[in-house]
PDB file of C-alpha atoms in Angstrom:
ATOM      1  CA  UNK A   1    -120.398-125.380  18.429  1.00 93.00           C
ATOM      2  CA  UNK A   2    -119.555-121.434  17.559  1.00 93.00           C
ATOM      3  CA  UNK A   3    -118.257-120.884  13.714  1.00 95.00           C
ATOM      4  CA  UNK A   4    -117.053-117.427  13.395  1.00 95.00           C
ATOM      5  CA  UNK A   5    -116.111-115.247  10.658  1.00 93.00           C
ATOM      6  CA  UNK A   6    -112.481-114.784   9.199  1.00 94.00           C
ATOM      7  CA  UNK A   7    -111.032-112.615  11.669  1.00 92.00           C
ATOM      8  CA  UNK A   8    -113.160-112.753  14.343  1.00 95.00           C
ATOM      9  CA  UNK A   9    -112.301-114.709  17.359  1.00 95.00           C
ATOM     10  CA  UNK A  10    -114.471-115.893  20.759  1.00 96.00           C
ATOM     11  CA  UNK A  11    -112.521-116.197  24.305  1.00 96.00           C
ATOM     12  CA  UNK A  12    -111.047-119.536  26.447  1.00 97.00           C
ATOM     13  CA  UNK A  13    -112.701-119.823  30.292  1.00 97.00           C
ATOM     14  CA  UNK A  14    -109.938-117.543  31.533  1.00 96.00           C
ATOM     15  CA  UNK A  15    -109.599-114.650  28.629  1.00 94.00           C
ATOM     16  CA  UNK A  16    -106.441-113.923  29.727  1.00 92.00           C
ATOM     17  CA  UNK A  17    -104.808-110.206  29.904  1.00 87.00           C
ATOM     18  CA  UNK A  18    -108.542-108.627  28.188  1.00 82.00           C
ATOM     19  CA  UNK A  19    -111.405-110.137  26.835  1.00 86.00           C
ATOM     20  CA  UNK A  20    -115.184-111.436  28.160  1.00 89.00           C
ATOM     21  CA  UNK A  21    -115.119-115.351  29.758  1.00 92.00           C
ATOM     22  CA  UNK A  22    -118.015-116.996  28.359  1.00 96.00           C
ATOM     23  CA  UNK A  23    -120.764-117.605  30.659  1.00 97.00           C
ATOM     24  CA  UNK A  24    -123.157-121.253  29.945  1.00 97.00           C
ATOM     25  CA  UNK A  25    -126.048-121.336  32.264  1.00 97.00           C
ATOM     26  CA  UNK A  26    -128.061-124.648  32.109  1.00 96.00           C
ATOM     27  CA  UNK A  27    -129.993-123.964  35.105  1.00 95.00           C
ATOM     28  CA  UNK A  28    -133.816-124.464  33.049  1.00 96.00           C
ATOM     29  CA  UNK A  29    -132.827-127.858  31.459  1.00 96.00           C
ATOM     30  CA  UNK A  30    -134.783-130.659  32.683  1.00 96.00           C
ATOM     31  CA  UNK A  31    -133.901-133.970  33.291  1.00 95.00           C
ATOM     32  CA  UNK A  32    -129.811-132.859  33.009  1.00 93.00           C
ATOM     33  CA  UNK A  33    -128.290-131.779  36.260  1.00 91.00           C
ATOM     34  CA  UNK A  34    -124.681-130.546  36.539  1.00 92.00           C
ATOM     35  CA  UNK A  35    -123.973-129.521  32.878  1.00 92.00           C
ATOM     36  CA  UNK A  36    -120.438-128.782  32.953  1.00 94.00           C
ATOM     37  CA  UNK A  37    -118.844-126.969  29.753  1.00 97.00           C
ATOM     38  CA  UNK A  38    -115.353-128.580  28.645  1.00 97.00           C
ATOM     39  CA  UNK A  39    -113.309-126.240  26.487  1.00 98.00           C
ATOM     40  CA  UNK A  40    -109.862-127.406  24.603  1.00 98.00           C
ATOM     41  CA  UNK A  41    -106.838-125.504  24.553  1.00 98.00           C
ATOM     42  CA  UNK A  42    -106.925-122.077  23.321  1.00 97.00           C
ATOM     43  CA  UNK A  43    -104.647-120.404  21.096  1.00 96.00           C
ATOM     44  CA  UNK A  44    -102.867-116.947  22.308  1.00 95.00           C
ATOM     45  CA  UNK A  45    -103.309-113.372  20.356  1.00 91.00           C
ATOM     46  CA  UNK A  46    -100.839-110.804  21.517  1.00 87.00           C
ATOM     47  CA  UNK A  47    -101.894-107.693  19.980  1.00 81.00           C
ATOM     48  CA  UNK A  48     -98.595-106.054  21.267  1.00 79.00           C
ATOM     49  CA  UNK A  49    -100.773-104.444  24.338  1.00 84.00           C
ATOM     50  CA  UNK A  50    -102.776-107.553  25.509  1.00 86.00           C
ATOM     51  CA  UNK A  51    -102.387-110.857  25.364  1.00 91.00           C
ATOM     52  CA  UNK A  52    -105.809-113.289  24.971  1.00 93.00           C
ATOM     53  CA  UNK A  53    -107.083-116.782  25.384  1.00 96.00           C
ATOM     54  CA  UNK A  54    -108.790-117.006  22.362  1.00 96.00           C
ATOM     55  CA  UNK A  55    -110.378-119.312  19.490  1.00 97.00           C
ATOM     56  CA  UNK A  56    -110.840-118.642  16.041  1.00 96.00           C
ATOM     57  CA  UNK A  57    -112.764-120.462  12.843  1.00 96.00           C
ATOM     58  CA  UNK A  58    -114.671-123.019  14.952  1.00 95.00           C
ATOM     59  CA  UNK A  59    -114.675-124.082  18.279  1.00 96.00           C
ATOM     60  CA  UNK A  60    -116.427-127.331  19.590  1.00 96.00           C
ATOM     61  CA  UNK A  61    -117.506-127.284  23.956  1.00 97.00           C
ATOM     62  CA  UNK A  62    -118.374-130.877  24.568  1.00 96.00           C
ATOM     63  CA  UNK A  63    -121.138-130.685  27.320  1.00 94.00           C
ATOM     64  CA  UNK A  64    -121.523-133.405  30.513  1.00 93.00           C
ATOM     65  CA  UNK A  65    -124.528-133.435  32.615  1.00 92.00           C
ATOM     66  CA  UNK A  66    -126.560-136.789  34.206  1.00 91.00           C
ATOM     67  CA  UNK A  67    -129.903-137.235  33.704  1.00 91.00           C
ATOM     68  CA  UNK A  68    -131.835-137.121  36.566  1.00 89.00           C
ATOM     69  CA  UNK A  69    -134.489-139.698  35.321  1.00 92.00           C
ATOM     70  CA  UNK A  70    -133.013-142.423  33.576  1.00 86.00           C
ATOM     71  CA  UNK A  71    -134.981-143.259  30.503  1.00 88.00           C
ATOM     72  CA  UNK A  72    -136.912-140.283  29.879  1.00 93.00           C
ATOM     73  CA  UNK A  73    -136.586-137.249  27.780  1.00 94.00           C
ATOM     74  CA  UNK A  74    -133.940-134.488  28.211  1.00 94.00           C
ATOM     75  CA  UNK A  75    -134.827-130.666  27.420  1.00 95.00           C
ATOM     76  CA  UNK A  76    -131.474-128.506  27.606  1.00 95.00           C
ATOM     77  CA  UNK A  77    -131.961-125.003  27.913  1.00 97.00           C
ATOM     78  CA  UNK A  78    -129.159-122.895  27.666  1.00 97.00           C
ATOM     79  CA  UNK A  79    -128.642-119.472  28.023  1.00 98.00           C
ATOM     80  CA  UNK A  80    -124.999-117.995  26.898  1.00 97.00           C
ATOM     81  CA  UNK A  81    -122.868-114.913  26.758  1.00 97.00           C
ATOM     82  CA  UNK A  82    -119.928-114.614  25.452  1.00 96.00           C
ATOM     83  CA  UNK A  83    -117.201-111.851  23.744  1.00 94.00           C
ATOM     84  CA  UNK A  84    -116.659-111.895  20.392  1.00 94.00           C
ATOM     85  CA  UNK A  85    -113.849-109.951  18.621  1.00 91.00           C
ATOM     86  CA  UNK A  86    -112.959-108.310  15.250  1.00 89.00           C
ATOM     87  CA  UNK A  87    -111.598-104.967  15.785  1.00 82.00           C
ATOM     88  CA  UNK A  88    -113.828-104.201  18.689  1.00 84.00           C
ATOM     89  CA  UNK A  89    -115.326-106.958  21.093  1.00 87.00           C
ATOM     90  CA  UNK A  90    -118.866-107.395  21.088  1.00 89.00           C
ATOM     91  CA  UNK A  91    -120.653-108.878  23.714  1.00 92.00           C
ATOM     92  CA  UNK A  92    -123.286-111.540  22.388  1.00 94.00           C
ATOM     93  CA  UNK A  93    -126.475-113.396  24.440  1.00 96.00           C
ATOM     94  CA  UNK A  94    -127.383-116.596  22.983  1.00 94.00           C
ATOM     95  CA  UNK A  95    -130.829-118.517  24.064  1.00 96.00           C
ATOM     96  CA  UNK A  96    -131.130-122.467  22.353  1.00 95.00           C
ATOM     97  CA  UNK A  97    -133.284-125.276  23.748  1.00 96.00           C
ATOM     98  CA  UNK A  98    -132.835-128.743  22.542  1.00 93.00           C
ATOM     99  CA  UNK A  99    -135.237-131.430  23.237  1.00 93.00           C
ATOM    100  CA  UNK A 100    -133.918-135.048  23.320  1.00 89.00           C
ATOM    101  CA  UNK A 101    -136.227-138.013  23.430  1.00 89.00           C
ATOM    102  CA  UNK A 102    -135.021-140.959  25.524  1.00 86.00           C
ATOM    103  CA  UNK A 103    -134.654-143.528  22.549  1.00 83.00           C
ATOM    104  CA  UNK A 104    -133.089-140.740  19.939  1.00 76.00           C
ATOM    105  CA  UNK A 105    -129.896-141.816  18.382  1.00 79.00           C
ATOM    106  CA  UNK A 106    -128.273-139.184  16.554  1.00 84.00           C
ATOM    107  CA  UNK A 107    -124.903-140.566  14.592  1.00 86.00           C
ATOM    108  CA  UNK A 108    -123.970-137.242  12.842  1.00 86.00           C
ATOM    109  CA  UNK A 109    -124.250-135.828  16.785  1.00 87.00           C
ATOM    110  CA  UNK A 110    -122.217-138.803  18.354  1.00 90.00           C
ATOM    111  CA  UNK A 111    -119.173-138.290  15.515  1.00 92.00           C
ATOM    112  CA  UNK A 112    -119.127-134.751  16.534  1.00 93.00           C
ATOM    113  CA  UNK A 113    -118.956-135.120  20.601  1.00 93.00           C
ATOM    114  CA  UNK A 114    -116.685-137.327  20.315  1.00 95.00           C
ATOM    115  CA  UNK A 115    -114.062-135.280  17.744  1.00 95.00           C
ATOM    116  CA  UNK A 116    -114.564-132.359  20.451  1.00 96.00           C
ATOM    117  CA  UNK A 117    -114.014-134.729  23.145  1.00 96.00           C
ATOM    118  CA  UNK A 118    -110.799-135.762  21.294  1.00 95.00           C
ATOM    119  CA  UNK A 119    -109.454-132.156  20.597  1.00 95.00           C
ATOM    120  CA  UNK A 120    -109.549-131.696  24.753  1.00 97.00           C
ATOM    121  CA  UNK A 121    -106.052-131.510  27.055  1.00 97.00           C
ATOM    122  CA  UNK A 122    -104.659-135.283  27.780  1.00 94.00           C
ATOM    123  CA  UNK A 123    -102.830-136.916  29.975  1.00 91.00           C
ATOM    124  CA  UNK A 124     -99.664-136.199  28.392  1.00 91.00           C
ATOM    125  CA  UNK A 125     -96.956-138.716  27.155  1.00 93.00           C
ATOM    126  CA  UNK A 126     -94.297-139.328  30.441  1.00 94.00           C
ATOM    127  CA  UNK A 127     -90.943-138.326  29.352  1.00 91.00           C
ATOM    128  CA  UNK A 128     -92.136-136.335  26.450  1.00 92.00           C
ATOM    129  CA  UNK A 129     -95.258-134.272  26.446  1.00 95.00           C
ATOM    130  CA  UNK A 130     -96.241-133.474  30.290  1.00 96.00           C
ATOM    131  CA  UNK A 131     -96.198-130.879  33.041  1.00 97.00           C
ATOM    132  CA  UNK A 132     -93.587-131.683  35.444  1.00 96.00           C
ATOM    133  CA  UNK A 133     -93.533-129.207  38.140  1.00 97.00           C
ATOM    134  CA  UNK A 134     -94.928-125.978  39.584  1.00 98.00           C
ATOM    135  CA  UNK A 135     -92.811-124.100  42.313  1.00 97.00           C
ATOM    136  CA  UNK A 136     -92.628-120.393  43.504  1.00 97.00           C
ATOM    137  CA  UNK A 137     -89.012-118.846  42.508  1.00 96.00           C
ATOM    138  CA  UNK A 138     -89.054-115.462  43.469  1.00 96.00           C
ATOM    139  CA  UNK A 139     -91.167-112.238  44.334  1.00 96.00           C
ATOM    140  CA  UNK A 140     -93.277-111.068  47.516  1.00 96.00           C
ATOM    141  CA  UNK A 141     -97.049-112.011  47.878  1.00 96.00           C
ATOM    142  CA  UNK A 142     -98.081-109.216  46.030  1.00 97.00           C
ATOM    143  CA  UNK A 143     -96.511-110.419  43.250  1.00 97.00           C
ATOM    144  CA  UNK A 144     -95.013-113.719  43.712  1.00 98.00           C
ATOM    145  CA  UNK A 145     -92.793-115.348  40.753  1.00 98.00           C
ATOM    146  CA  UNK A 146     -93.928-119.043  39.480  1.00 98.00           C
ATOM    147  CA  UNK A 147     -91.805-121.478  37.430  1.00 97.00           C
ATOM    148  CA  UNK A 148     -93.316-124.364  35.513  1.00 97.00           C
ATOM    149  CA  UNK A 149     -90.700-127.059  34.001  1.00 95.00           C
ATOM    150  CA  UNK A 150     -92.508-128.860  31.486  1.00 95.00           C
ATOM    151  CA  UNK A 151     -91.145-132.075  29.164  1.00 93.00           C
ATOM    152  CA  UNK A 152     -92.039-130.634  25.513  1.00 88.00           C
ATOM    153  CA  UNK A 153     -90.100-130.598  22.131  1.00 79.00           C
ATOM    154  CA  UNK A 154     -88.681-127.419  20.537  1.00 73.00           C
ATOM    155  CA  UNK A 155     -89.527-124.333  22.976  1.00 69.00           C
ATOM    156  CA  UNK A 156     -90.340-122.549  20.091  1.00 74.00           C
ATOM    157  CA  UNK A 157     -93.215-124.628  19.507  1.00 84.00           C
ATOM    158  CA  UNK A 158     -94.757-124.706  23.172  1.00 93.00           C
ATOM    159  CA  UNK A 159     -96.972-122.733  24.928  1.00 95.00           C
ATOM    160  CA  UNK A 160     -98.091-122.598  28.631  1.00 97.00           C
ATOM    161  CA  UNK A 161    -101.318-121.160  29.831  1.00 98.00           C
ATOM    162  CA  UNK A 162    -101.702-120.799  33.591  1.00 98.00           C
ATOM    163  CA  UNK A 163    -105.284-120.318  35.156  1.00 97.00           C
ATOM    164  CA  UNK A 164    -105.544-118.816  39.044  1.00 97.00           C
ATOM    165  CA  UNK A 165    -107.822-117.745  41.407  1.00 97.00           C
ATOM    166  CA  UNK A 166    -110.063-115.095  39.913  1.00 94.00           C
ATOM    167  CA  UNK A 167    -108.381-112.464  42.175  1.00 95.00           C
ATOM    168  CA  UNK A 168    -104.989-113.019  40.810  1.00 97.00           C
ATOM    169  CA  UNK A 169    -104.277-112.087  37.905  1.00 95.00           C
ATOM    170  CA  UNK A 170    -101.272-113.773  36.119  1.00 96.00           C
ATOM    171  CA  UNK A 171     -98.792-112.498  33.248  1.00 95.00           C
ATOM    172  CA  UNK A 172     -98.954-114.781  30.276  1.00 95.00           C
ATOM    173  CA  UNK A 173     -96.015-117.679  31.033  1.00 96.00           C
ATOM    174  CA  UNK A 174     -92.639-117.097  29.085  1.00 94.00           C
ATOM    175  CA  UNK A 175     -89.360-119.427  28.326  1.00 92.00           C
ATOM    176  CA  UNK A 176     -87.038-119.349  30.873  1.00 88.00           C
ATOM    177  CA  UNK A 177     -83.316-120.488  30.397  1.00 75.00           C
ATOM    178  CA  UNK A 178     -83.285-124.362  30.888  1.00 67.00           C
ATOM    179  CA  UNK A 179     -80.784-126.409  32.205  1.00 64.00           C
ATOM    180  CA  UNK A 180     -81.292-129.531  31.718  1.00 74.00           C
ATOM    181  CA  UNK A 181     -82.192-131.563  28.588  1.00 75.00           C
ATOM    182  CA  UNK A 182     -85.287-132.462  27.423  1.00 79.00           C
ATOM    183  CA  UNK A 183     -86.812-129.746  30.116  1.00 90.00           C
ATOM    184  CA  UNK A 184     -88.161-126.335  29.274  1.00 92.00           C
ATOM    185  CA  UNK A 185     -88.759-124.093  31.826  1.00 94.00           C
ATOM    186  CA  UNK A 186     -91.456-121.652  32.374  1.00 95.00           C
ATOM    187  CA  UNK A 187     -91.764-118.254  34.410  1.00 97.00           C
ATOM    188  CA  UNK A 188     -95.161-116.020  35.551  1.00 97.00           C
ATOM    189  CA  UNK A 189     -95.979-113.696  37.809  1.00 98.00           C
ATOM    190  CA  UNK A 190     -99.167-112.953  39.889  1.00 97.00           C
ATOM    191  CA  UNK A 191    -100.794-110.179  40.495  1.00 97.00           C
ATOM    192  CA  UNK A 192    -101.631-110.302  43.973  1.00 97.00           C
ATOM    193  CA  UNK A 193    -102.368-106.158  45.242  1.00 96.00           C
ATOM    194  CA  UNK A 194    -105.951-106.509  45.398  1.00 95.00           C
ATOM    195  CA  UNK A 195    -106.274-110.289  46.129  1.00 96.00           C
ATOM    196  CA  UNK A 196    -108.459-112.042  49.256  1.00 96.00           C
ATOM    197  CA  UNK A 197    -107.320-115.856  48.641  1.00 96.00           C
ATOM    198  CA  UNK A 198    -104.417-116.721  50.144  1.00 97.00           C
ATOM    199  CA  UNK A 199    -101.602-118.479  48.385  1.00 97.00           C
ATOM    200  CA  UNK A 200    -101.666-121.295  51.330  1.00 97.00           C
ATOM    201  CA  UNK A 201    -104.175-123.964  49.729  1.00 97.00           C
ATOM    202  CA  UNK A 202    -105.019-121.746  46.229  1.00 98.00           C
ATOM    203  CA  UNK A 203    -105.094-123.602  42.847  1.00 98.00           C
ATOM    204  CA  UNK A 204    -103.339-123.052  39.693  1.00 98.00           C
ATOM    205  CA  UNK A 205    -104.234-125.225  37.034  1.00 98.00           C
ATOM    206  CA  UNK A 206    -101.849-125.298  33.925  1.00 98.00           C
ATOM    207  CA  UNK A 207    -102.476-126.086  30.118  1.00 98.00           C
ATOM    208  CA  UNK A 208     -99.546-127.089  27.967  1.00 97.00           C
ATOM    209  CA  UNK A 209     -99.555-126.979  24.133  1.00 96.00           C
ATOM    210  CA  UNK A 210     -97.437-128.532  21.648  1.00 93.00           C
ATOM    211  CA  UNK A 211     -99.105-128.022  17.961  1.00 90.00           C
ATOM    212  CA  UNK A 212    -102.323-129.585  18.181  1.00 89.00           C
ATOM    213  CA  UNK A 213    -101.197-131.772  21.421  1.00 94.00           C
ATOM    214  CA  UNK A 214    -102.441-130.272  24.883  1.00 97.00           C
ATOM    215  CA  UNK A 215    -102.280-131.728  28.159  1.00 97.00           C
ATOM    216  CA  UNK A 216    -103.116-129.748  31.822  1.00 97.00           C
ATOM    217  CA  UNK A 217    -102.683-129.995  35.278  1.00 97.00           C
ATOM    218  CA  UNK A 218    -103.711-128.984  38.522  1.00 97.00           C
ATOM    219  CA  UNK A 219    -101.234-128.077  41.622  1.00 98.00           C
ATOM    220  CA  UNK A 220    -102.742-126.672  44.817  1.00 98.00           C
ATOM    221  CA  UNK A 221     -99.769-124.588  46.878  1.00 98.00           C
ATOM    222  CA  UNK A 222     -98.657-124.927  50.569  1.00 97.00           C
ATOM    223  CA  UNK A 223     -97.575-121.773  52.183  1.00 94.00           C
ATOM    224  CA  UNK A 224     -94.730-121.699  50.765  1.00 93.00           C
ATOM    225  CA  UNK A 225     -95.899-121.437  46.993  1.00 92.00           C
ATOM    226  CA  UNK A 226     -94.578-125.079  45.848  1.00 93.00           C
ATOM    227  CA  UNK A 227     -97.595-127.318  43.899  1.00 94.00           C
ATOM    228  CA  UNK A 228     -98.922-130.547  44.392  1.00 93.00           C
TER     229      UNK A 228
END
């Protein structure tokens, strides 16, 4: 859980145009292997030069690991960095260690996992809320053109995050004219000049937002840029 000041804000897992990814490393916890971070939508801040993936107020990352040893105690050690933003961005190392004993029950603990569990991307609603489709429209590799069509209400009121390989680097996603009703249509481009994964097999996942409503998707692309 991060609380920060009025003002201040902390960055999503891809930061987006600037900013610092946060970094969770879990690796001295005992008794929880794989502890994966879950994050819920961000919110964007276009300063006019950038745009960011950011949070602000309070931010909740639900955690998932397995115990190793069923029944017996869990120590997680956790050492973070992460960006955090005012007028200037400040990087910030965090160290915390929480010891667990098998039998502890902690109900203020439980109500809060499972609100940030709540706040993460659904499934969508079919028909209404839900990503659709991901295809490539136009551009060269270098700098190949994506279009997302989305089922959403008011365009206004949606936003579309897209998250690639880390050597591409993608424009934020923008309304494009829509055609048909009840679809709104998005368009990015990729950075591709200095990129080593090819397009043939790479991932984009996407992360729609509709007020406080957010659902995402993955599509992995064929040669010819199309998702699936």
């Amino acid at each position: 859980e991060m609380e920060l000041e009025p003002g201040w804000k902390t960055y999503w897992r891809s930061p987006g145009d600037a900013g610092i990814p946060p970094r969770f490393d879990f690796s001295a916890s005992r008794n929880a292997a794989g502890a994966e971070v879950d994050f819920p939508a961000p919110e964007r801040s276009d300063d006019g030069f950038a745009a960011s993936n950011v949070y602000h107020d309070r931010v909740a990352l639900p955690v998932r690991f397995a115990p190793s040893t069923a029944d017996q105690p869990v120590r997680l050690d956790l050492a973070a960095d992460l960006g955090v933003c005012d007028e200037v961005c400040l990087p910030v190392a965090v160290k915390a260690v929480l010891d667990v004993p098998a039998d502890d029950r902690d109900n203020a603990a439980d109500g809060m996992i499972r609100e940030a569990r709540a706040a993460l991307p659904g499934p969508g609603r079919p028909g209404e809320f839900e990503i659709l489709a991901l295809k490539r429209v136009d551009g060269d590799d270098r700098a190949p053109v994506f279009e997302a069509e989305v089922h959403a209400g008011s365009a206004d009121d949606v936003l579309l995050f897209a998250e690639t390989p880390a050597d591409w680097y993608p424009a934020p996603p923008a309304t494009a004219d829509a055609e048909e009703e009840g679809v709104t249509r998005f368009r990015f481009t990729v950075d591709r000049k200095s990129a080593t994964t090819p397009i043939d097999g790479a991932e984009i996942r996407l992360t729609l937002t509709e007020g406080d409503a957010a659902t995402e998707r993955r599509f992995h692309l064929d040669a010819t840029g199309a998702g699936h």
